[in-house]
Amino acid sequence: MRLRILLFVAVLMFIVNCENKTNLPDPLEAGWNGESVCEVLEENKELRVLKCTFPPNVGHEKHYHNPHFGYTLVGGKFRITDTTGTRQVDVPTGYNFRNDSITQHEVFNVGETTAVFLIMEYK
């Protein structure tokens, strides 16, 4: 019985210590070649709204996102690297996306136009 309790406590500590922790920067801290690509438009106790702008040949270094909703103000063509691999995608203007868990990725604008996104992160 004591072994079961110790095992349960060890597993519980592991889960608590792993939950919501990453060594990666958040989207505001991350940039590209030392330059910021996101700015805060609004922040309060429940929500942070970012506007992220990616001219051609500019990316966003590997970073994490808390649960969030995103909206594409101006679309573009990107190379995205995440936990599933690397792929190229065309993101159309008006496209929206949502993640209810912590995610991580790196993106790079491989297109010829400047792309702009709104990211609303839940706190």
Short mmCIF file of N, CA and C in Angstrom, two decimals:
data_model
loop_
_atom_site.label_atom_id
_atom_site.label_comp_id
_atom_site.label_asym_id
_atom_site.label_seq_id
_atom_site.Cartn_x
_atom_site.Cartn_y
_atom_site.Cartn_z
N MET A 1 0.82 -1.19 0.00
CA MET A 1 0.00 0.00 0.00
C MET A 1 0.87 1.26 0.00
N ARG A 2 1.91 1.24 0.81
CA ARG A 2 2.79 2.41 0.88
C ARG A 2 3.45 2.69 -0.47
N LEU A 3 3.83 1.62 -1.18
CA LEU A 3 4.44 1.78 -2.50
C LEU A 3 3.45 2.44 -3.46
N ARG A 4 2.20 2.05 -3.41
CA ARG A 4 1.18 2.66 -4.26
C ARG A 4 1.03 4.15 -3.97
N ILE A 5 1.04 4.52 -2.72
CA ILE A 5 0.92 5.93 -2.34
C ILE A 5 2.13 6.71 -2.85
N LEU A 6 3.32 6.16 -2.67
CA LEU A 6 4.53 6.84 -3.15
C LEU A 6 4.50 6.98 -4.67
N LEU A 7 4.06 5.95 -5.36
CA LEU A 7 3.97 6.00 -6.82
C LEU A 7 2.94 7.05 -7.24
N PHE A 8 1.80 7.09 -6.59
CA PHE A 8 0.77 8.08 -6.90
C PHE A 8 1.31 9.50 -6.69
N VAL A 9 2.00 9.75 -5.58
CA VAL A 9 2.56 11.07 -5.30
C VAL A 9 3.60 11.44 -6.35
N ALA A 10 4.45 10.50 -6.75
CA ALA A 10 5.47 10.78 -7.76
C ALA A 10 4.84 11.14 -9.10
N VAL A 11 3.82 10.40 -9.51
CA VAL A 11 3.14 10.70 -10.78
C VAL A 11 2.46 12.05 -10.70
N LEU A 12 1.80 12.34 -9.60
CA LEU A 12 1.13 13.63 -9.41
C LEU A 12 2.13 14.78 -9.47
N MET A 13 3.28 14.64 -8.84
CA MET A 13 4.30 15.69 -8.88
C MET A 13 4.82 15.88 -10.30
N PHE A 14 5.00 14.79 -11.03
CA PHE A 14 5.45 14.88 -12.41
C PHE A 14 4.45 15.66 -13.26
N ILE A 15 3.18 15.35 -13.12
CA ILE A 15 2.14 16.03 -13.89
C ILE A 15 2.11 17.52 -13.55
N VAL A 16 2.15 17.85 -12.28
CA VAL A 16 2.11 19.25 -11.86
C VAL A 16 3.33 20.01 -12.38
N ASN A 17 4.50 19.39 -12.32
CA ASN A 17 5.71 20.06 -12.76
C ASN A 17 5.78 20.21 -14.27
N CYS A 18 5.13 19.36 -15.02
CA CYS A 18 5.16 19.44 -16.48
C CYS A 18 4.08 20.34 -17.04
N GLU A 19 3.02 20.53 -16.32
CA GLU A 19 1.86 21.25 -16.81
C GLU A 19 2.20 22.71 -17.08
N ASN A 20 1.90 23.18 -18.29
CA ASN A 20 2.04 24.58 -18.69
C ASN A 20 3.45 25.13 -18.53
N LYS A 21 4.47 24.31 -18.68
CA LYS A 21 5.83 24.80 -18.56
C LYS A 21 6.54 24.58 -19.88
N THR A 22 7.33 25.58 -20.27
CA THR A 22 8.10 25.48 -21.48
C THR A 22 9.31 26.39 -21.33
N ASN A 23 10.37 26.07 -22.02
CA ASN A 23 11.55 26.93 -22.02
C ASN A 23 11.52 27.89 -23.20
N LEU A 24 10.46 27.84 -23.97
CA LEU A 24 10.33 28.70 -25.15
C LEU A 24 9.75 30.06 -24.78
N PRO A 25 10.04 31.09 -25.58
CA PRO A 25 9.41 32.39 -25.34
C PRO A 25 7.95 32.37 -25.77
N ASP A 26 7.16 33.29 -25.23
CA ASP A 26 5.79 33.44 -25.71
C ASP A 26 5.82 34.27 -26.99
N PRO A 27 4.68 34.47 -27.68
CA PRO A 27 4.70 35.15 -28.97
C PRO A 27 5.20 36.60 -28.91
N LEU A 28 4.97 37.26 -27.80
CA LEU A 28 5.44 38.65 -27.66
C LEU A 28 6.94 38.69 -27.44
N GLU A 29 7.47 37.76 -26.66
CA GLU A 29 8.91 37.71 -26.39
C GLU A 29 9.70 37.23 -27.60
N ALA A 30 9.10 36.33 -28.36
CA ALA A 30 9.78 35.80 -29.55
C ALA A 30 9.77 36.86 -30.64
N GLY A 31 10.74 36.80 -31.48
CA GLY A 31 10.81 37.74 -32.61
C GLY A 31 11.50 37.06 -33.77
N TRP A 32 12.18 37.88 -34.57
CA TRP A 32 12.94 37.35 -35.69
C TRP A 32 14.21 38.17 -35.82
N ASN A 33 15.36 37.51 -35.71
CA ASN A 33 16.65 38.19 -35.78
C ASN A 33 16.73 39.38 -34.83
N GLY A 34 16.23 39.19 -33.62
CA GLY A 34 16.30 40.22 -32.60
C GLY A 34 15.25 41.31 -32.69
N GLU A 35 14.38 41.24 -33.67
CA GLU A 35 13.33 42.25 -33.85
C GLU A 35 11.98 41.67 -33.49
N SER A 36 11.15 42.44 -32.81
CA SER A 36 9.80 42.00 -32.45
C SER A 36 8.91 41.97 -33.68
N VAL A 37 8.03 40.97 -33.74
CA VAL A 37 7.06 40.91 -34.83
C VAL A 37 5.63 41.10 -34.32
N CYS A 38 5.46 41.10 -32.98
CA CYS A 38 4.13 41.25 -32.39
C CYS A 38 4.10 42.46 -31.47
N GLU A 39 2.94 43.08 -31.38
CA GLU A 39 2.71 44.18 -30.45
C GLU A 39 1.41 43.93 -29.70
N VAL A 40 1.34 44.43 -28.47
CA VAL A 40 0.13 44.28 -27.66
C VAL A 40 -0.85 45.38 -28.03
N LEU A 41 -2.07 44.98 -28.43
CA LEU A 41 -3.13 45.95 -28.70
C LEU A 41 -4.01 46.17 -27.48
N GLU A 42 -4.18 45.10 -26.68
CA GLU A 42 -5.02 45.17 -25.48
C GLU A 42 -4.57 44.07 -24.53
N GLU A 43 -4.59 44.37 -23.25
CA GLU A 43 -4.30 43.34 -22.25
C GLU A 43 -5.07 43.66 -20.98
N ASN A 44 -5.73 42.64 -20.45
CA ASN A 44 -6.43 42.76 -19.18
C ASN A 44 -6.31 41.43 -18.44
N LYS A 45 -7.03 41.26 -17.37
CA LYS A 45 -6.87 40.04 -16.56
C LYS A 45 -7.38 38.78 -17.24
N GLU A 46 -8.16 38.92 -18.30
CA GLU A 46 -8.75 37.76 -18.97
C GLU A 46 -8.19 37.48 -20.36
N LEU A 47 -7.58 38.50 -21.01
CA LEU A 47 -7.25 38.38 -22.42
C LEU A 47 -6.05 39.25 -22.78
N ARG A 48 -5.23 38.76 -23.72
CA ARG A 48 -4.18 39.58 -24.32
C ARG A 48 -4.37 39.50 -25.83
N VAL A 49 -4.43 40.65 -26.48
CA VAL A 49 -4.61 40.71 -27.93
C VAL A 49 -3.32 41.20 -28.56
N LEU A 50 -2.77 40.40 -29.48
CA LEU A 50 -1.53 40.74 -30.17
C LEU A 50 -1.81 40.97 -31.65
N LYS A 51 -1.09 41.88 -32.23
CA LYS A 51 -1.07 42.06 -33.69
C LYS A 51 0.33 41.68 -34.13
N CYS A 52 0.42 40.67 -35.00
CA CYS A 52 1.72 40.16 -35.45
C CYS A 52 1.84 40.39 -36.95
N THR A 53 2.94 41.02 -37.35
CA THR A 53 3.15 41.42 -38.74
C THR A 53 4.41 40.75 -39.28
N PHE A 54 4.26 40.11 -40.45
CA PHE A 54 5.34 39.36 -41.06
C PHE A 54 5.59 39.81 -42.50
N PRO A 55 6.54 40.73 -42.72
CA PRO A 55 6.92 41.06 -44.10
C PRO A 55 7.53 39.83 -44.78
N PRO A 56 7.71 39.86 -46.09
CA PRO A 56 8.36 38.74 -46.77
C PRO A 56 9.74 38.46 -46.16
N ASN A 57 10.09 37.18 -46.08
CA ASN A 57 11.38 36.73 -45.55
C ASN A 57 11.58 37.06 -44.07
N VAL A 58 10.48 37.21 -43.34
CA VAL A 58 10.53 37.40 -41.89
C VAL A 58 9.71 36.30 -41.25
N GLY A 59 10.18 35.81 -40.13
CA GLY A 59 9.49 34.73 -39.44
C GLY A 59 9.24 35.06 -37.99
N HIS A 60 8.96 34.02 -37.24
CA HIS A 60 8.72 34.11 -35.81
C HIS A 60 9.43 32.91 -35.20
N GLU A 61 10.52 33.17 -34.44
CA GLU A 61 11.30 32.08 -33.89
C GLU A 61 10.41 31.13 -33.09
N LYS A 62 10.90 29.95 -32.85
CA LYS A 62 10.12 28.94 -32.13
C LYS A 62 9.62 29.51 -30.81
N HIS A 63 8.32 29.37 -30.58
CA HIS A 63 7.68 29.95 -29.40
C HIS A 63 6.45 29.12 -29.05
N TYR A 64 5.89 29.42 -27.89
CA TYR A 64 4.68 28.71 -27.48
C TYR A 64 3.51 29.69 -27.46
N HIS A 65 2.31 29.13 -27.54
CA HIS A 65 1.06 29.88 -27.40
C HIS A 65 0.24 29.24 -26.30
N ASN A 66 -0.27 30.04 -25.40
CA ASN A 66 -1.31 29.58 -24.50
C ASN A 66 -2.58 29.40 -25.33
N PRO A 67 -3.63 28.82 -24.78
CA PRO A 67 -4.88 28.71 -25.55
C PRO A 67 -5.23 30.06 -26.18
N HIS A 68 -5.63 30.02 -27.45
CA HIS A 68 -5.83 31.28 -28.18
C HIS A 68 -6.77 31.11 -29.36
N PHE A 69 -7.21 32.27 -29.86
CA PHE A 69 -7.98 32.38 -31.09
C PHE A 69 -7.22 33.35 -31.98
N GLY A 70 -7.11 33.03 -33.26
CA GLY A 70 -6.40 33.90 -34.19
C GLY A 70 -7.26 34.25 -35.39
N TYR A 71 -7.00 35.44 -35.94
CA TYR A 71 -7.71 35.90 -37.13
C TYR A 71 -6.69 36.52 -38.09
N THR A 72 -6.78 36.15 -39.36
CA THR A 72 -5.85 36.63 -40.37
C THR A 72 -6.38 37.92 -41.00
N LEU A 73 -5.72 39.04 -40.69
CA LEU A 73 -6.11 40.33 -41.29
C LEU A 73 -5.65 40.42 -42.73
N VAL A 74 -4.42 39.97 -43.00
CA VAL A 74 -3.87 39.93 -44.36
C VAL A 74 -3.14 38.60 -44.50
N GLY A 75 -3.55 37.80 -45.44
CA GLY A 75 -2.99 36.47 -45.61
C GLY A 75 -1.62 36.45 -46.26
N GLY A 76 -1.04 35.26 -46.31
CA GLY A 76 0.27 35.08 -46.92
C GLY A 76 0.64 33.62 -47.01
N LYS A 77 1.85 33.37 -47.49
CA LYS A 77 2.36 32.01 -47.66
C LYS A 77 3.46 31.79 -46.63
N PHE A 78 3.34 30.70 -45.85
CA PHE A 78 4.25 30.44 -44.74
C PHE A 78 4.82 29.04 -44.77
N ARG A 79 6.02 28.92 -44.23
CA ARG A 79 6.59 27.63 -43.88
C ARG A 79 6.42 27.51 -42.37
N ILE A 80 5.76 26.47 -41.92
CA ILE A 80 5.46 26.26 -40.51
C ILE A 80 6.15 24.98 -40.04
N THR A 81 6.83 25.07 -38.91
CA THR A 81 7.43 23.90 -38.29
C THR A 81 6.82 23.77 -36.90
N ASP A 82 6.20 22.61 -36.64
CA ASP A 82 5.60 22.35 -35.33
C ASP A 82 5.84 20.89 -34.96
N THR A 83 5.11 20.40 -34.01
CA THR A 83 5.32 19.03 -33.53
C THR A 83 4.99 17.97 -34.58
N THR A 84 4.27 18.35 -35.65
CA THR A 84 3.93 17.38 -36.70
C THR A 84 4.91 17.40 -37.86
N GLY A 85 5.86 18.36 -37.87
CA GLY A 85 6.82 18.46 -38.95
C GLY A 85 6.82 19.84 -39.57
N THR A 86 7.34 19.92 -40.81
CA THR A 86 7.43 21.19 -41.54
C THR A 86 6.59 21.11 -42.79
N ARG A 87 5.85 22.17 -43.05
CA ARG A 87 4.99 22.22 -44.24
C ARG A 87 4.86 23.66 -44.70
N GLN A 88 4.44 23.84 -45.93
CA GLN A 88 4.17 25.17 -46.48
C GLN A 88 2.66 25.34 -46.61
N VAL A 89 2.14 26.47 -46.19
CA VAL A 89 0.70 26.71 -46.25
C VAL A 89 0.40 28.11 -46.78
N ASP A 90 -0.70 28.21 -47.51
CA ASP A 90 -1.25 29.50 -47.91
C ASP A 90 -2.34 29.84 -46.91
N VAL A 91 -2.16 30.94 -46.19
CA VAL A 91 -3.15 31.37 -45.19
C VAL A 91 -3.95 32.51 -45.81
N PRO A 92 -5.24 32.30 -46.09
CA PRO A 92 -6.02 33.34 -46.76
C PRO A 92 -6.46 34.45 -45.79
N THR A 93 -6.64 35.62 -46.31
CA THR A 93 -7.22 36.72 -45.53
C THR A 93 -8.58 36.28 -45.01
N GLY A 94 -8.86 36.58 -43.75
CA GLY A 94 -10.14 36.21 -43.15
C GLY A 94 -10.15 34.84 -42.49
N TYR A 95 -9.07 34.09 -42.63
CA TYR A 95 -8.99 32.75 -42.02
C TYR A 95 -8.88 32.90 -40.51
N ASN A 96 -9.57 32.04 -39.76
CA ASN A 96 -9.43 32.05 -38.30
C ASN A 96 -9.04 30.66 -37.82
N PHE A 97 -8.44 30.63 -36.64
CA PHE A 97 -7.96 29.38 -36.06
C PHE A 97 -8.05 29.46 -34.55
N ARG A 98 -8.05 28.30 -33.92
CA ARG A 98 -8.20 28.23 -32.48
C ARG A 98 -7.44 27.02 -31.94
N ASN A 99 -6.83 27.20 -30.77
CA ASN A 99 -6.19 26.10 -30.06
C ASN A 99 -6.57 26.22 -28.60
N ASP A 100 -7.09 25.13 -28.03
CA ASP A 100 -7.52 25.13 -26.64
C ASP A 100 -6.45 24.60 -25.70
N SER A 101 -5.27 24.31 -26.23
CA SER A 101 -4.17 23.83 -25.40
C SER A 101 -2.92 24.63 -25.75
N ILE A 102 -1.88 24.42 -24.97
CA ILE A 102 -0.61 25.09 -25.25
C ILE A 102 0.01 24.45 -26.48
N THR A 103 0.43 25.28 -27.42
CA THR A 103 1.04 24.79 -28.66
C THR A 103 2.39 25.48 -28.85
N GLN A 104 3.20 24.94 -29.76
CA GLN A 104 4.47 25.58 -30.09
C GLN A 104 4.74 25.41 -31.58
N HIS A 105 5.41 26.41 -32.15
CA HIS A 105 5.77 26.35 -33.56
C HIS A 105 6.76 27.45 -33.91
N GLU A 106 7.25 27.37 -35.13
CA GLU A 106 8.06 28.43 -35.75
C GLU A 106 7.47 28.66 -37.12
N VAL A 107 7.40 29.93 -37.53
CA VAL A 107 6.85 30.25 -38.85
C VAL A 107 7.81 31.16 -39.61
N PHE A 108 7.71 31.12 -40.94
CA PHE A 108 8.54 31.97 -41.81
C PHE A 108 7.72 32.35 -43.03
N ASN A 109 7.64 33.64 -43.32
CA ASN A 109 6.89 34.13 -44.48
C ASN A 109 7.71 33.89 -45.74
N VAL A 110 7.31 32.91 -46.54
CA VAL A 110 7.99 32.59 -47.79
C VAL A 110 7.33 33.27 -48.98
N GLY A 111 6.28 34.05 -48.71
CA GLY A 111 5.55 34.72 -49.77
C GLY A 111 6.15 36.07 -50.14
N GLU A 112 5.41 36.78 -50.99
CA GLU A 112 5.87 38.08 -51.49
C GLU A 112 5.11 39.25 -50.91
N THR A 113 4.19 38.97 -49.98
CA THR A 113 3.39 40.04 -49.37
C THR A 113 3.53 40.00 -47.84
N THR A 114 3.23 41.12 -47.20
CA THR A 114 3.24 41.20 -45.74
C THR A 114 1.95 40.62 -45.19
N ALA A 115 2.07 39.69 -44.27
CA ALA A 115 0.91 39.04 -43.65
C ALA A 115 0.73 39.61 -42.23
N VAL A 116 -0.54 39.72 -41.80
CA VAL A 116 -0.84 40.31 -40.49
C VAL A 116 -1.91 39.46 -39.80
N PHE A 117 -1.67 39.18 -38.51
CA PHE A 117 -2.57 38.35 -37.72
C PHE A 117 -2.95 39.04 -36.41
N LEU A 118 -4.15 38.78 -35.94
CA LEU A 118 -4.56 39.11 -34.58
C LEU A 118 -4.58 37.81 -33.80
N ILE A 119 -3.96 37.80 -32.63
CA ILE A 119 -3.93 36.63 -31.76
C ILE A 119 -4.53 37.04 -30.43
N MET A 120 -5.60 36.36 -30.03
CA MET A 120 -6.26 36.62 -28.74
C MET A 120 -5.98 35.45 -27.81
N GLU A 121 -5.17 35.72 -26.78
CA GLU A 121 -4.77 34.67 -25.85
C GLU A 121 -5.59 34.78 -24.56
N TYR A 122 -6.14 33.64 -24.17
CA TYR A 122 -6.91 33.59 -22.93
C TYR A 122 -5.96 33.43 -21.76
N LYS A 123 -6.25 34.09 -20.67
CA LYS A 123 -5.42 33.96 -19.47
C LYS A 123 -6.06 33.03 -18.47
#
